[in-house]
Amino acid sequence: MQPPDTRRPAPSSAPGDTSADPQLPRLLGWLRPVVDATARVNSSIHRKLLFGFLAVSLLLVGMGALSLVVIGRMDQRMDDFNAHQVKASSAQQMLYDVTSQSHFRAMQLLQVNQPGGPTADWLQKIADAKADFVTLLDDLEATDPANADFYQQVRAANDTYAQSSARVTKLFDSGRYQAAEAVHLAREHPNSHVLEDELLHPFIDTANQQMVEVRSAFQSDRSFLTRIVIVISLLSVFVALILGFALAWAFILPVRKMQGALAHVTAGDFDQRVDVPNRDELGKLADDLNTTSAQLAALFESERTLSARLTETNASLARASEAKSRFLASVSHELRTPMNAILGFTDAVLAGVDGPLNDAQKESLGWVQRGGRDLLGLINEILDLSRIEAGKLVLEPQAFAPAELIESVVTQHRSLASQKGLDLLWRDSGAPDEVTLDRQRLRQILVNLVGNALKFTAAGEVVVEADQPGNNGLHIAVRDTGPGIDPSDYEAIFEEFRRVDDGAESGTGLGLAISRRLARAMGGDIALESVIGEGTVFHLTLPLEIQAVPKDRVPADDGPGSDAEHLLVSIDDDPSVAPLLQKMLAGTPYRVATASAETALSDIRRLRPAAVLLDLLMPDRAGGDVLQEIKNDPETRGIPVIVVSVVDVAEMPDLADGHLAKPISKDPLLDMLAAHFPGGKRT
């Protein structure tokens, strides 16, 4: 029977076909020759992009240089303005000092004839004003050498003024008050007016006028330079846009053409050819596309033949799978029916329906009852396998003491051990007092492991030991002194309906396969180590607590890892990060919850996540502080913290367990989780 023809009608216009886009010619317009010329440049895409980057960089450098020139020019204007302002301010203070001297001298002379004489140390105040005047004059002369001649005039006038003041002071100190007043009026006071009116007032007016002129020049320069910057900026932006447009469309147009050709090829039209002017990798890609299209046309008939064979094979596999399901359902039903009858009658006899029993009879029937129930559990394994493969296994966690459960399983198998002459030992090496797991599923796993060890051990002993490594989780080891297992068969023994032993021991080959899947469904795993001729140790590891999982939330087993959901806590100021992570991790054993930076530690203590995804750059609180808090707390320091941030890896805090750069991708995230979380799973 021939399969149907998979060819589809070719689309009338492929996506990216420029002839079918009426807006494209108007968009390109007069720039189309520039785009074509860019495409025809015989250079690689890398070099073209590098050229564009360098051109834009040069424009930015030019803008930066122009900005520096503008800033320098403005700074010079401001320096000039400040210099004139300092001169005016200093000269004003000097004028005040001269005026103060005249005022202090007048007050001194006026108080001579008053009772008690002068009431203030006017001579000291005059000396202080003269000293301040000289200091200001020295500073001005040092900072403004261009006006040295003027400052010499001021200094000469001040010396004359100082001499007349010294004469008045000498007469005053000798008690010749009238002579002192006469010299003051004739010489000292006129000399002060020389400094004030002839020198300082004109100097101050000139400095103020210069400040006005500098301010006006500053405003003019600012307006002129602003216009220059705007013009050059617009020109730079225009050049950058033209350059970017030409480079972008030189790459976009050939890609659209190839996209259109590929649309025809995927529709079954292998006669499509694409012609692009590019002399770079895109041109080579177009040639390769044409070659591939021709080869696909030649291989089409072979593909049709292969498709027919695959269709037939898939139908056969579907029939085989359906037959397997029917077989499993039928066998489990046929076995469960008589087993239910056996257990029902046993329960009735033990209940005394047929009369009283002695203790020995009760004990024997008790063993029959327990063995029958275990056998019924083994029968249920067939249905369990179907449930696990369909992802419909439901866990029913409950709190119980694991030591009691392990001891009951060991006690159940002691008679089998005695029959084979084996020692069956049970050691409690620190098992947790209580766990919250699926009790029946754990018992099923232990029955399989202990029964398997007894089955394949001919002499020696089987030891069951339980402990709590690192006070976190339950570990059960089942050791035997059997023949051992070859390392090449370590994984094969966990495959359903697969037995690596060719001896006479019977078995369905389902026990270990189902046990490992049940362990993984509860968040644990089963591993083994073995030495040929010495024995084997099966290690069962489980968490201390699991949560009930709805039927539609239990994933099917698809390889190493944990089948239970693992909680990740996202701490990020962007509210879209957590939903994005959840969508990204859909179909994996992870789910995402959010926590705020302010309450991160308390949220993590409460949620007990498998890992924390932390952003560093948050407005309310720095991610580094949150990381430090998590790692300082004894309850949370063991939880892996993976930084998800735009910050470069070189700037990562030493306490971080890993780093993922934003924007984040699914594969790196899964790889990171698998590397830092032993229960993680790479999907």
mmCIF file of N, CA and C in Angstrom, residues 26 43 88 96 122 209 317 358 375 380-381 485 522 532 611 621:
data_model
loop_
_atom_site.group_PDB
_atom_site.id
_atom_site.type_symbol
_atom_site.label_atom_id
_atom_site.label_comp_id
_atom_site.label_asym_id
_atom_site.label_seq_id
_atom_site.Cartn_x
_atom_site.Cartn_y
_atom_site.Cartn_z
ATOM 1 N N ARG A 26 8.739 51.277 -1.541
ATOM 2 C CA ARG A 26 8.612 52.637 -1.036
ATOM 3 C C ARG A 26 9.483 52.856 0.186
ATOM 4 N N SER A 43 33.062 41.043 1.161
ATOM 5 C CA SER A 43 33.595 40.954 2.516
ATOM 6 C C SER A 43 32.638 40.130 3.356
ATOM 7 N N ALA A 88 36.302 92.196 41.843
ATOM 8 C CA ALA A 88 35.315 93.155 42.316
ATOM 9 C C ALA A 88 35.038 92.975 43.801
ATOM 10 N N TYR A 96 35.922 98.887 51.801
ATOM 11 C CA TYR A 96 35.320 98.843 53.134
ATOM 12 C C TYR A 96 36.381 99.035 54.211
ATOM 13 N N TRP A 122 40.250 101.685 69.436
ATOM 14 C CA TRP A 122 40.101 102.055 68.028
ATOM 15 C C TRP A 122 41.409 101.904 67.272
ATOM 16 N N GLN A 209 31.742 95.919 35.121
ATOM 17 C CA GLN A 209 31.466 96.012 33.687
ATOM 18 C C GLN A 209 32.042 94.807 32.947
ATOM 19 N N LEU A 317 4.038 -0.986 15.977
ATOM 20 C CA LEU A 317 4.354 -0.630 17.359
ATOM 21 C C LEU A 317 3.087 -0.294 18.141
ATOM 22 N N ASN A 358 -5.849 -22.351 67.509
ATOM 23 C CA ASN A 358 -4.810 -22.207 68.530
ATOM 24 C C ASN A 358 -3.758 -21.217 68.046
ATOM 25 N N LEU A 375 2.156 -11.118 47.830
ATOM 26 C CA LEU A 375 1.997 -11.632 46.476
ATOM 27 C C LEU A 375 1.012 -10.770 45.694
ATOM 28 N N ASN A 380 0.127 -6.428 41.752
ATOM 29 C CA ASN A 380 -0.200 -5.024 41.482
ATOM 30 C C ASN A 380 0.940 -4.289 40.774
ATOM 31 N N GLU A 381 2.162 -4.859 40.865
ATOM 32 C CA GLU A 381 3.279 -4.223 40.173
ATOM 33 C C GLU A 381 3.019 -4.116 38.671
ATOM 34 N N ILE A 485 27.294 -8.258 40.492
ATOM 35 C CA ILE A 485 26.727 -7.835 39.206
ATOM 36 C C ILE A 485 27.813 -7.145 38.397
ATOM 37 N N MET A 522 8.994 9.498 44.682
ATOM 38 C CA MET A 522 8.970 10.086 46.021
ATOM 39 C C MET A 522 10.145 11.030 46.249
ATOM 40 N N ILE A 532 32.215 -8.445 41.792
ATOM 41 C CA ILE A 532 31.982 -9.813 41.312
ATOM 42 C C ILE A 532 32.596 -10.811 42.298
ATOM 43 N N ALA A 611 16.307 25.073 45.099
ATOM 44 C CA ALA A 611 17.299 26.069 44.699
ATOM 45 C C ALA A 611 16.637 27.434 44.701
ATOM 46 N N ARG A 621 16.315 46.260 47.754
ATOM 47 C CA ARG A 621 17.381 45.655 48.532
ATOM 48 C C ARG A 621 18.360 44.971 47.601
#
